[in-house]
Structure formats: structure tokens, C-alpha cells
Short mmCIF file of C-alpha atoms and ligand atoms in Angstrom, two decimals:
data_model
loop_
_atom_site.label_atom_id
_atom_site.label_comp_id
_atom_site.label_asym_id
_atom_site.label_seq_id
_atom_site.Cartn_x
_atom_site.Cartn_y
_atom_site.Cartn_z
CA UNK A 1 123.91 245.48 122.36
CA UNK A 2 120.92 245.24 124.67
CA UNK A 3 122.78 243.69 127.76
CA UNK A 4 123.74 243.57 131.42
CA UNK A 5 126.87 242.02 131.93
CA UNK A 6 128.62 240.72 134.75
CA UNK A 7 132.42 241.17 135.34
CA UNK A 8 133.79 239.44 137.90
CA UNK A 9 137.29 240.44 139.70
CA UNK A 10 136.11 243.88 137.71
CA UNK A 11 138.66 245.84 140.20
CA UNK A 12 141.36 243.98 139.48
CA UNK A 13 144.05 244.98 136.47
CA UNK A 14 142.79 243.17 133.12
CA UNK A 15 139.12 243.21 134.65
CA UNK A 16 139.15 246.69 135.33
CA UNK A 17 140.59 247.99 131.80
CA UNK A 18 137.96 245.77 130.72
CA UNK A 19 135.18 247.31 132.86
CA UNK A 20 136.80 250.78 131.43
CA UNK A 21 136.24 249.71 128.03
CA UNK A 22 133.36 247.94 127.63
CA UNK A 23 131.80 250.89 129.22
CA UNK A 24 133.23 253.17 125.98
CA UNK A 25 131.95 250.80 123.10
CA UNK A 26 129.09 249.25 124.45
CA UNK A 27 126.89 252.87 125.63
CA UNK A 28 123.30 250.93 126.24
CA UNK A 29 125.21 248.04 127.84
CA UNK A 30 124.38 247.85 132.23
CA UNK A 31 127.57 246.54 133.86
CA UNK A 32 127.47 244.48 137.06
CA UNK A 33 131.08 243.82 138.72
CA UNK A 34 131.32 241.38 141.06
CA UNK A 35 135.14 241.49 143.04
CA UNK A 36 136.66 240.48 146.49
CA UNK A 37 138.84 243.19 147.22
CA UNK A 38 141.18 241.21 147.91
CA UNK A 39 144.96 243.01 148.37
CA UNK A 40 144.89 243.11 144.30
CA UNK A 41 141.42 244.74 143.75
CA UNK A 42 141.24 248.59 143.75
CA UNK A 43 137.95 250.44 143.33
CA UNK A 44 140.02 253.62 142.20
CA UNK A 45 140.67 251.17 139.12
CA UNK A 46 136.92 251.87 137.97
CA UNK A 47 136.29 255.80 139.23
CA UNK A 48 135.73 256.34 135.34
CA UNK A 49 132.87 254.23 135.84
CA UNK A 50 131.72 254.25 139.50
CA UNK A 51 129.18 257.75 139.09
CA UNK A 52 127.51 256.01 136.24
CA UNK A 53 123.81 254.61 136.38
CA UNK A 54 124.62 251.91 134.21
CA UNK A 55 127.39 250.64 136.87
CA UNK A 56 126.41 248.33 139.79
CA UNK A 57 129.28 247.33 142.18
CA UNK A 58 129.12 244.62 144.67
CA UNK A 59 131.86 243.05 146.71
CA UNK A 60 132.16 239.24 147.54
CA UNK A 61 134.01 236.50 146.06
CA UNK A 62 132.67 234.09 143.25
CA UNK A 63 132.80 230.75 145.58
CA UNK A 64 130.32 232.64 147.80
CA UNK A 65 126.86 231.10 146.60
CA UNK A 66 124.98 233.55 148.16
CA UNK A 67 126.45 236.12 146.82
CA UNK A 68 126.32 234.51 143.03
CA UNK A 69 123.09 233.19 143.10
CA UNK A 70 121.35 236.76 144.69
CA UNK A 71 123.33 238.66 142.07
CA UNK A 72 121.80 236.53 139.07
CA UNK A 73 118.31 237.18 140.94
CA UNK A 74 118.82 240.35 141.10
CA UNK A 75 120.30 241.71 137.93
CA UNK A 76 118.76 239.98 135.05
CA UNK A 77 122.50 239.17 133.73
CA UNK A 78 123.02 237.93 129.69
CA UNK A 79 126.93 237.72 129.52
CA UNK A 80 129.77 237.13 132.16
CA UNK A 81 133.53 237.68 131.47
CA UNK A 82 134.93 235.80 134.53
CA UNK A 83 138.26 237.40 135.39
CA UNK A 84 138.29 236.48 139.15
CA UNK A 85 141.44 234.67 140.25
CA UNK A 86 144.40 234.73 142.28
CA UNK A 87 146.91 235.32 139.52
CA UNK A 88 150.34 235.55 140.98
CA UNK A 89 153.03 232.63 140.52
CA UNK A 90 155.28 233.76 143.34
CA UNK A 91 152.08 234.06 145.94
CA UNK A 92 151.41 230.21 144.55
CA UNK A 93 154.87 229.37 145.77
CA UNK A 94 154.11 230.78 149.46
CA UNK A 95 150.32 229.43 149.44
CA UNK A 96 149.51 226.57 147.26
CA UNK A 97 146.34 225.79 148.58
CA UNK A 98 144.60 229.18 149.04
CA UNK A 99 144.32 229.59 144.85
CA UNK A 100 141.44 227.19 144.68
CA UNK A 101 138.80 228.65 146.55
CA UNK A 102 138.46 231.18 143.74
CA UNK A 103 140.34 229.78 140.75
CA UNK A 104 138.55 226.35 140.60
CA UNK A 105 135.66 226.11 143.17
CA UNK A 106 134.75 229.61 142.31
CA UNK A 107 134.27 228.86 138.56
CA UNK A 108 131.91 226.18 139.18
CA UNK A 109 129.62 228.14 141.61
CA UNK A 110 129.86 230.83 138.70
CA UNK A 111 129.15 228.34 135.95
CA UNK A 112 126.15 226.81 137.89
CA UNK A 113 124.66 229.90 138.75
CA UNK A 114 124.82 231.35 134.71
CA UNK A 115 123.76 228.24 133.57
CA UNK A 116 120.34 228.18 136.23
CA UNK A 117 119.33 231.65 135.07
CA UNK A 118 119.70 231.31 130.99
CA UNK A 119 122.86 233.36 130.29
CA UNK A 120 123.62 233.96 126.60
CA UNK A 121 126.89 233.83 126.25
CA UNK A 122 129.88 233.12 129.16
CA UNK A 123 134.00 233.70 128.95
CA UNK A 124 136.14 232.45 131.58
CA UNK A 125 139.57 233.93 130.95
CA UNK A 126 142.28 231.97 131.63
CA UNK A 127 145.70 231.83 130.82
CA UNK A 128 148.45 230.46 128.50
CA UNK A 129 150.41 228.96 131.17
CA UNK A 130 147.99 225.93 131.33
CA UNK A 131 149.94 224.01 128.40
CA UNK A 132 153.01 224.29 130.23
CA UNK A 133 156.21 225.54 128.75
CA UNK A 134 157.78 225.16 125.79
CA UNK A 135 161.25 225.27 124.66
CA UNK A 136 160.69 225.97 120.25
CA UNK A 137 157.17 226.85 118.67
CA UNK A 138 153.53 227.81 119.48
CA UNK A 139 151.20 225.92 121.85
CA UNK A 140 147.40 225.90 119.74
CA UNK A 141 144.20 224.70 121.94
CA UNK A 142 144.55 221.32 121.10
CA UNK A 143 147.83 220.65 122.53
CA UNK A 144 146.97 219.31 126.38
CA UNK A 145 146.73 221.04 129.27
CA UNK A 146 150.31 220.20 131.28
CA UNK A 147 150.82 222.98 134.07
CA UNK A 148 154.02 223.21 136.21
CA UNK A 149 153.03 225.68 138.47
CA UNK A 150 150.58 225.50 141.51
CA UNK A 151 148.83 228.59 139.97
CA UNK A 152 148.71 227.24 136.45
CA UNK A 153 147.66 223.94 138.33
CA UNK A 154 145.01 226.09 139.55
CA UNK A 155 143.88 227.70 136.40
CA UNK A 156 143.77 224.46 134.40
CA UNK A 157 141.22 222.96 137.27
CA UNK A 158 139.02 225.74 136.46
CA UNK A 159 138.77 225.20 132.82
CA UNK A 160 137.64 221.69 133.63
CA UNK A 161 135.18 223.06 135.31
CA UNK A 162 134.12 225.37 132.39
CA UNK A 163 134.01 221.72 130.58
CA UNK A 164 132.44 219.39 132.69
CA UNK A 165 129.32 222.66 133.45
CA UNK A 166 129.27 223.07 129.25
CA UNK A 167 128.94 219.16 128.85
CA UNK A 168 126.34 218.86 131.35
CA UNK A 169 124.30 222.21 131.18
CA UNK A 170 125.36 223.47 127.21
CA UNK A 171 126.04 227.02 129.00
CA UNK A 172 127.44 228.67 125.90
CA UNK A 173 130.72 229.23 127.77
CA UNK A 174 133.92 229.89 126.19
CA UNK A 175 137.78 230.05 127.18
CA UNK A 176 140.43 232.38 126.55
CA UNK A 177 144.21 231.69 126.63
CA UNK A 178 146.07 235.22 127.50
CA UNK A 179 149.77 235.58 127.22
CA UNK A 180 151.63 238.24 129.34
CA UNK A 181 149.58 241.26 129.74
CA UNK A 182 150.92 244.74 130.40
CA UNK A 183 149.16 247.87 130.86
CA UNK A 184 147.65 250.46 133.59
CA UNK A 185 146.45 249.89 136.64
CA UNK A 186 148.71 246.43 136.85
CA UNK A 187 149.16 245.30 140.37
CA UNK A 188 153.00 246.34 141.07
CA UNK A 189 154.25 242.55 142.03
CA UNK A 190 154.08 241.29 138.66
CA UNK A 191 157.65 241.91 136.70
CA UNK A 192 156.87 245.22 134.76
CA UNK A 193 155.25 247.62 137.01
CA UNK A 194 157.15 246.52 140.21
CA UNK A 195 160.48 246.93 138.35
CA UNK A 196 159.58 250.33 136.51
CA UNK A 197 158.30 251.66 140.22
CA UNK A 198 161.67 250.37 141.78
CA UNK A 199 163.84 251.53 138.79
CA UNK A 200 161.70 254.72 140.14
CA UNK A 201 162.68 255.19 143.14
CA UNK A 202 166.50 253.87 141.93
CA UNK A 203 166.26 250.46 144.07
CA UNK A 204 167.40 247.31 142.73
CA UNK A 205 165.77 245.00 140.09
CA UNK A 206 165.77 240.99 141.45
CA UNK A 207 166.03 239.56 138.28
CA UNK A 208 165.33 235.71 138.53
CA UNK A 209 168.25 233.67 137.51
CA UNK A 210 169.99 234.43 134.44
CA UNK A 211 166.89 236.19 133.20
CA UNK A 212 166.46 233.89 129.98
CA UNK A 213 162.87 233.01 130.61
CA UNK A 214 160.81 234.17 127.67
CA UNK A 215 157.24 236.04 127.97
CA UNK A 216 155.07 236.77 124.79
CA UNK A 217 153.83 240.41 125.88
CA UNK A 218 149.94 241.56 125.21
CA UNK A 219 148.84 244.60 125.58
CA UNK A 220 145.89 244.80 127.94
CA UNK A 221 143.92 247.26 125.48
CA UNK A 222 144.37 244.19 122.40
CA UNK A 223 144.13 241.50 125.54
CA UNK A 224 140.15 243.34 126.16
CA UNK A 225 138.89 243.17 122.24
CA UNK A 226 139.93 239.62 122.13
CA UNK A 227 137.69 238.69 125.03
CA UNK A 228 135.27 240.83 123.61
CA UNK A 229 135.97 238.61 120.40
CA UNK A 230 135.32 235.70 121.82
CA UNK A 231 132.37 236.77 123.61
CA UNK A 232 130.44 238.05 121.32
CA UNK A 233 131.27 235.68 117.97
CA UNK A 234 133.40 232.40 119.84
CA UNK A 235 132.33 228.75 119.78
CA UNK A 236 130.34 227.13 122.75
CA UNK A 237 132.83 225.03 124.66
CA UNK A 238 135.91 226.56 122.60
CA UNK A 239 139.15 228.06 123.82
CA UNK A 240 140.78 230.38 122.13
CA UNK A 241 144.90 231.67 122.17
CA UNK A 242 145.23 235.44 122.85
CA UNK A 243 148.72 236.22 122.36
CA UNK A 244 150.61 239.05 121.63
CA UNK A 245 153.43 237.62 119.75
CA UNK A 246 156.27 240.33 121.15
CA UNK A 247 158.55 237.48 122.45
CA UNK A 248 161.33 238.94 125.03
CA UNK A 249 163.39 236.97 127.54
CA UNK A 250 163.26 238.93 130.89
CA UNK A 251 166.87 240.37 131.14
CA UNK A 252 165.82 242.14 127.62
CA UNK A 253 162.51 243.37 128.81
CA UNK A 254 164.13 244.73 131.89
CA UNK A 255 166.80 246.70 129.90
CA UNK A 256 164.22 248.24 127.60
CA UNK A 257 162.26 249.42 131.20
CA UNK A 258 165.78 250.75 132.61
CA UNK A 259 166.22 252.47 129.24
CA UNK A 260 163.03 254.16 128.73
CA UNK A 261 163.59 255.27 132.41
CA UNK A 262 167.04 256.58 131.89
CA UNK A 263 168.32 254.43 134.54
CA UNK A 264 171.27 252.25 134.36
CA UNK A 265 171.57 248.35 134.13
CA UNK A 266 173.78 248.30 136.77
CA UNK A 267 170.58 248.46 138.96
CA UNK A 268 169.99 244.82 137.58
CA UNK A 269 170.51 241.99 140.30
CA UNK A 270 170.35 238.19 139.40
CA UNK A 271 168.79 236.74 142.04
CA UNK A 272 168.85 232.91 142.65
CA UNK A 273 165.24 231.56 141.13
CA UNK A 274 163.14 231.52 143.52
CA UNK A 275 160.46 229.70 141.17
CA UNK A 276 162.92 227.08 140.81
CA UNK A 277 162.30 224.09 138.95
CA UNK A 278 158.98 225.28 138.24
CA UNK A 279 159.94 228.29 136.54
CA UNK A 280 158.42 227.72 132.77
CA UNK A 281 161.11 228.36 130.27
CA UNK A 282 159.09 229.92 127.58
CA UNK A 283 155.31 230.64 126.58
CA UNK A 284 154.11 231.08 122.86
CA UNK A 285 150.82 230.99 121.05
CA UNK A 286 149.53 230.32 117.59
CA UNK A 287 146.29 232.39 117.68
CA UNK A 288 144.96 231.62 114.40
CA UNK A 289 141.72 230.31 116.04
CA UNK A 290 141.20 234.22 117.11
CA UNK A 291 141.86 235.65 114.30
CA UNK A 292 139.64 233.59 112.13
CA UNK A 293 137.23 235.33 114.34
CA UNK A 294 138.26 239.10 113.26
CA UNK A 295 140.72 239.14 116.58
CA UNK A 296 144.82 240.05 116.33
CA UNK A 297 146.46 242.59 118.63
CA UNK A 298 146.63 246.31 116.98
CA UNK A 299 149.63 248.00 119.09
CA UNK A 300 153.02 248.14 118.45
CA UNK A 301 155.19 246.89 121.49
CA UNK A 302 157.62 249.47 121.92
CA UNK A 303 154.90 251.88 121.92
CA UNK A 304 152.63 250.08 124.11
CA UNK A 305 155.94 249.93 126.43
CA UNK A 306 156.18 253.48 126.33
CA UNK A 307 152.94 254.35 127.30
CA UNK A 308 153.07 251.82 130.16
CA UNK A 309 155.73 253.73 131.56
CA UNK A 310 154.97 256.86 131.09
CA UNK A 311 151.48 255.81 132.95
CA UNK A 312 153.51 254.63 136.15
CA UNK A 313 155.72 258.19 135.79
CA UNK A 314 152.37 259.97 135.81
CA UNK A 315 150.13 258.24 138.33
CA UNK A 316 152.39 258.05 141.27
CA UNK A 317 149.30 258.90 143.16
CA UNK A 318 147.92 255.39 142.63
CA UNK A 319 150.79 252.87 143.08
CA UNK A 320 152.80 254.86 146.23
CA UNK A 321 150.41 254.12 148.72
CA UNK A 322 150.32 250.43 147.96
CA UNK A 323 153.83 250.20 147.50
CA UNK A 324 154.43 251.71 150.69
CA UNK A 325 151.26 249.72 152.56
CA UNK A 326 152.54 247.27 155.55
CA UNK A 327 151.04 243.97 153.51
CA UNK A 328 152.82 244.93 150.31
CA UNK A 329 155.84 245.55 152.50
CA UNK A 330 155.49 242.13 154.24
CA UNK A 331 155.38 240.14 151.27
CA UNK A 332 158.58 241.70 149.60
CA UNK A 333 160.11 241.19 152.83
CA UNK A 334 159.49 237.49 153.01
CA UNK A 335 159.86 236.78 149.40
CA UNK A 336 162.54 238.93 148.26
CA UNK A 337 164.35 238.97 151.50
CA UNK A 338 166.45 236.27 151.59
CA UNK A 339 167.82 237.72 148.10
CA UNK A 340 168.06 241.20 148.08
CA UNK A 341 168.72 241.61 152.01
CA UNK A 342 169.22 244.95 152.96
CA UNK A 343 169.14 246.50 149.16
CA UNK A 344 165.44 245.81 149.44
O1 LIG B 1 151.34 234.11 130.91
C1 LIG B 1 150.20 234.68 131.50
C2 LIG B 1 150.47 234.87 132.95
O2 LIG B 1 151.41 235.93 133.04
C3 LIG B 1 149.24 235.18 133.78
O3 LIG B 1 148.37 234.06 133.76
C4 LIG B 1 149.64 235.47 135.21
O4 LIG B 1 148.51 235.83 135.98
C5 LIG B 1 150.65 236.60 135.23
O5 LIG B 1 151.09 236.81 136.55
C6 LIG B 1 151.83 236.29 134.33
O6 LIG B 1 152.62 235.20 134.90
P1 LIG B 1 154.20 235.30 135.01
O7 LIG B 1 154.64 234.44 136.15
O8 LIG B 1 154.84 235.09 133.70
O9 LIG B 1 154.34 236.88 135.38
P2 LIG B 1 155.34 237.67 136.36
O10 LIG B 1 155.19 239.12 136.04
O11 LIG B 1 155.18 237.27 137.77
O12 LIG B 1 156.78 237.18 135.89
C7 LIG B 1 157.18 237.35 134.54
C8 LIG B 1 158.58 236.80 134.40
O13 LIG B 1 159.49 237.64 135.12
C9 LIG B 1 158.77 235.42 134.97
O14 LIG B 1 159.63 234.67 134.11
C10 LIG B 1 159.45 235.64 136.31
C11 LIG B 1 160.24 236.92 136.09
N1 LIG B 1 160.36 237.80 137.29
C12 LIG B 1 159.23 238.19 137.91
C13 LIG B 1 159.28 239.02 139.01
C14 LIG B 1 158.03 239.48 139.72
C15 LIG B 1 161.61 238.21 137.71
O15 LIG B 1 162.65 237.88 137.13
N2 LIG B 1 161.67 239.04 138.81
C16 LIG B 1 160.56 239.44 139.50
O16 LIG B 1 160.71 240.17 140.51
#
């Protein structure tokens, strides 16, 4: 493929694996990422990629126009895989308001931009947590958009973006859905690497409530090639479901961590919920729309759980210092510190 892409929030975790692999199956393609830096971006995420004349970084945020609109100039771009966003639930709960700067205004300055300078094709990756929650079956992409959290909220705003630019500019722009995604290079707030690097280190696990809650697990590897899907052979103004259907409640998830660590479960602690209300029981996905498209996830759970692990056993080098960094600190102070107290 004859192309020069643009990845935006390309440091980040599933942006970066999918700078990382792009990169290996697309040899002739150029690769532009766009990312903010912000506290979850890490340029040692894409050293595999950084030496390469192929590879163009630049840092800024997509609700810059500036930025957007001299990088389209610039680059000659043909595809975008937006995966720029403020992705974390529990930072929602702290700032509701800062999310939509990137997650909504940011996909329309995006959307304008690719749609002024003749992109090809355009995926905005979003996330499965837009329907909602739900207690028995499998959301598909019909079912309406219903968030409960403020960054769900946030997502869903910037789908409608992705509609209301396709309606009015027929930018061949698609969606994708993601489930739970778990892999390298995964920021260490979200529930699997921050409890395997506690378990680590031996500290307590704040398990929220009774742990019940039920995540569908992807892969980050299967989450790339269904982007990649969808990119290269999806609808115009389609979304499509990318779920991994490995469906654990959280207390089970975190056993199979503590077990694969050799640690006990006694380092479990149920917490009070600090998501409350808002904490969405269950997510699940029918993804036949995908795989009618030649997409379904190739790698066995356990094994992909595995290898997860052993990744944060072996590259202590790259999640130590931002365990240990002041701002990482100060957030587990104020959010887990009414909870854990001094077991922090
Ligand atoms: O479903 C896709 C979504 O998955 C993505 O759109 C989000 O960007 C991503 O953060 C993730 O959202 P979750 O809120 O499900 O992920 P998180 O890892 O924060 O939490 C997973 C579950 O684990 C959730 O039920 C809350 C629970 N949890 C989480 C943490 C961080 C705990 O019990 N303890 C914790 O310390």
C-alpha cells in the first residue's frame, strides 16, 4: 500500500502497538504520528520506529487547528487512525470537563481537516462503553448509544461528530467499537498493568466493590488488525464491534494476575466503588459485522495473559520510573487514598 498515514495519540498504548505494527506489515507505508504527550504518551513506546525515515513525529494535540491543518499541508496524508483521547474512567470522575477538548472537539478539527485535503479512508476508534452496560447478551451497532460515564459521555460526542462531518462532507470515515484491551506498553492506571506492577512490588490490589463487574478482554495485537480491518475494507459511515469475547468479572481476572505472579489473594482489598453508580455492570459485543469483513481475534486469552505479564516482569525499566514519578504518585494519592490509606 502506497500511503502516508497519520496516527494520532501514536505514543499512547493501543496507538503505539499500532504504530509498531503497521510499521511491520505495511514496509512502503510513511507514518505520521501526531500525540500530546500528555502524562499517558511515551515516546520510548515507538523507539522501534523513531530511527526510521519513513517515521515523522510531531507533538500537539488534535483540537489544535494549527497544528492539524499544517500537518495535512505538510504531509500529503491518505488514511488516519484517530486514537487520541483521554481514556481513563477514574480521571473522568476527578475531571469531567477536561475529556472534551480532545475526545469531542478534537475529532471534529480532525474530521474537518481530512475531509479539506481528500483523505481516502478515516477510523476514529472508539470504544464499547458508548452503548452503556448491559446485564445478559451482546450490544451490535445498531443498539443506541446510552453512556453512563463522563468518559463514555465523552466518547459517544465524538462519534457524533464522526456522523454529522460524514453526512455533511462524505469523508469515508469509519468507527470502531473496542472492548477491554490488554497488552504492552499499557499505561499502569488501568486495572491490569497497575495491579500486576503492585502485585510486583507485593502492595495491595484495590479491588472495586465486590469485584463482579464484567470486562470482555482484547488483545491489543487482535485489537490493531481489526482497525486495520476496518480501515482498509469497512463501510463509509459504519461502526464496527471489536471484541474479544474472553468475558471475566474483575475479582477472576485479578486472581489469574496474582496466580501467574505467584502471589497470594490475600493481597486482594475490596475497596468501596469509587465509580459508584456509574460503574457499568457488564460490556459484551456481537462482532459479526467484523468478521464478515475477514476480522476475529487470533490469541488465546490465557496466553495472551501470560505474555502480558511476563512483559511487565521483563521491562521494569519502562514502568518504574512512571510509577515512581511525583504526578503518578499524586493521583494514587488522591484517588486511592481515602481507601487504601497507609497500605498505599
Ligand atoms: O471497554 C473499553 C474501555 O476499557 C476503554 O474505552 C477505556 O479507555 C479503558 O480504560 C477501559 O475502561 P474500564 O473502565 O473498563 O478499564 P479499567 O482498567 O479502568 O477498569 C476495568 C475494571 O476494573 C472496571 O470494572 C473497574 C475495575 N478496577 C479498575 C481499577 C483501575 C478496579 O477494580 N480497581 C482498579 O484499581
Amino acid at each position: 500500500m502506497n500511503t502516508t498515514i497519520l496516527i494520532t495519540g501514536g505514543a499512547g498504548f493501543i496507538g503505539s502497538n499500532f504504530v509498531n505494527w503497521w510499521a511491520s506489515q505495511h514496509p512502503d507505508s510513511r507514518i505520521v504520528v501526531l500525540d500530546a504527550l500528555t502524562y499517558a504518551g511515551n515516546l520510548a513506546n515507538l523507539a522501534g520506529v523513531w530511527q526510521s525515515p519513513r517515521f515523522r513525529f510531531y507533538p500537539g494535540r488534535i483540537e489544535d487547528p494549527t497544528v492539524v491543518e499544517g500537518i495535512f499541508r505538510c504531509e500529503r496524508i491518505t488514511h488516519v487512525v484517530n486514537f487520541a483521547a483521554e481514556s481513563h474512567n477514574d480521571r473522568s470522575l476527578l475531571d469531567p470537563t477536561g475529556l472534551i477538548a480532545a475526545n469531542v472537539a478534537g475529532v471534529s478539527v480532525l474530521l474537518r481537516s481530512a475531509a479539506a485535503h481528500g483523505v481516502e479512508r478515516f477510523v476514529h476508534v472508539s470504544t464499547d462503553e458508548v452503548y452503556g452496560h448491559i446485564r445478559d447478551g451482546l450490544f451490535s451497532e445498531t443498539d443506541p448509544l446510552q453512556p453512563r460515564t463522563f468518559y463514555s459521555a465523552g466518547k459517544a460526542g465524538g462519534e457524533m461528530q464522526v456522523r454529522a462531518h460524514f453526512i455533511t462532507s462524505g469523508l469515508p470515515v469509519m468507527v470502531t467499537r473496542g472492548s477491554n484491551t490488554f497488552g504492552p506498553y499499557q499505561f499502569p492506571e488501568k486495572i491490569m498493568p497497575f495491579f500486576i506492577t503492585r502485585a510486583l512490588d507485593h502492595r495491595p490490589l484495590p479491588l472495586y466493590g465486590d469485584g463482579s463487574q464484567v470486562r470482555d478482554w482484547l488483545y491489543v495485537e487482535d485489537h490493531c488488525e481489526g482497525i486495520a480491518t476496518v480501515l482498509e475494507r469497512g463501510v463509509p459511515g459504519e461502526a464496527y464491534n471489536l471484541g474479544g469475547g474472553n468475558e471475566l468479572t474483575n475479582a477472576s481476572l485479578t486472581k489469574r494476575i496474582l496466580r501467574l505472579l505467584d502471589r497470594s489473594d490475600d493481597l486482594i482489598r475490596n475497596i468501596p466503588d469509587p465509580r459508584g453508580a456509574s460503574h457499568d455492570a457488564r460490556y459484551a459485543l456481537d462482532c459479526r459485522k467484523a468478521a464478515g469483513l475477514g476480522w476475529r481475534p487470533r490469541q488465546d486469552f490465557d496466553a495472551a495473559l501470560a505474555t502480558t505479564v511476563r512483559w511487565y516482569v521483563e521491562h521494569q525499566d519502562w514502568w518504574r520510573p512512571i510509577v515512581a514519578s511525583e504526578p503518578f504518585q499524586a493521583y494514587v494519592r488522591r484517588f486511592y487514598g481515602p481507601a487504601l490509606g497507609s497500605e498505599l
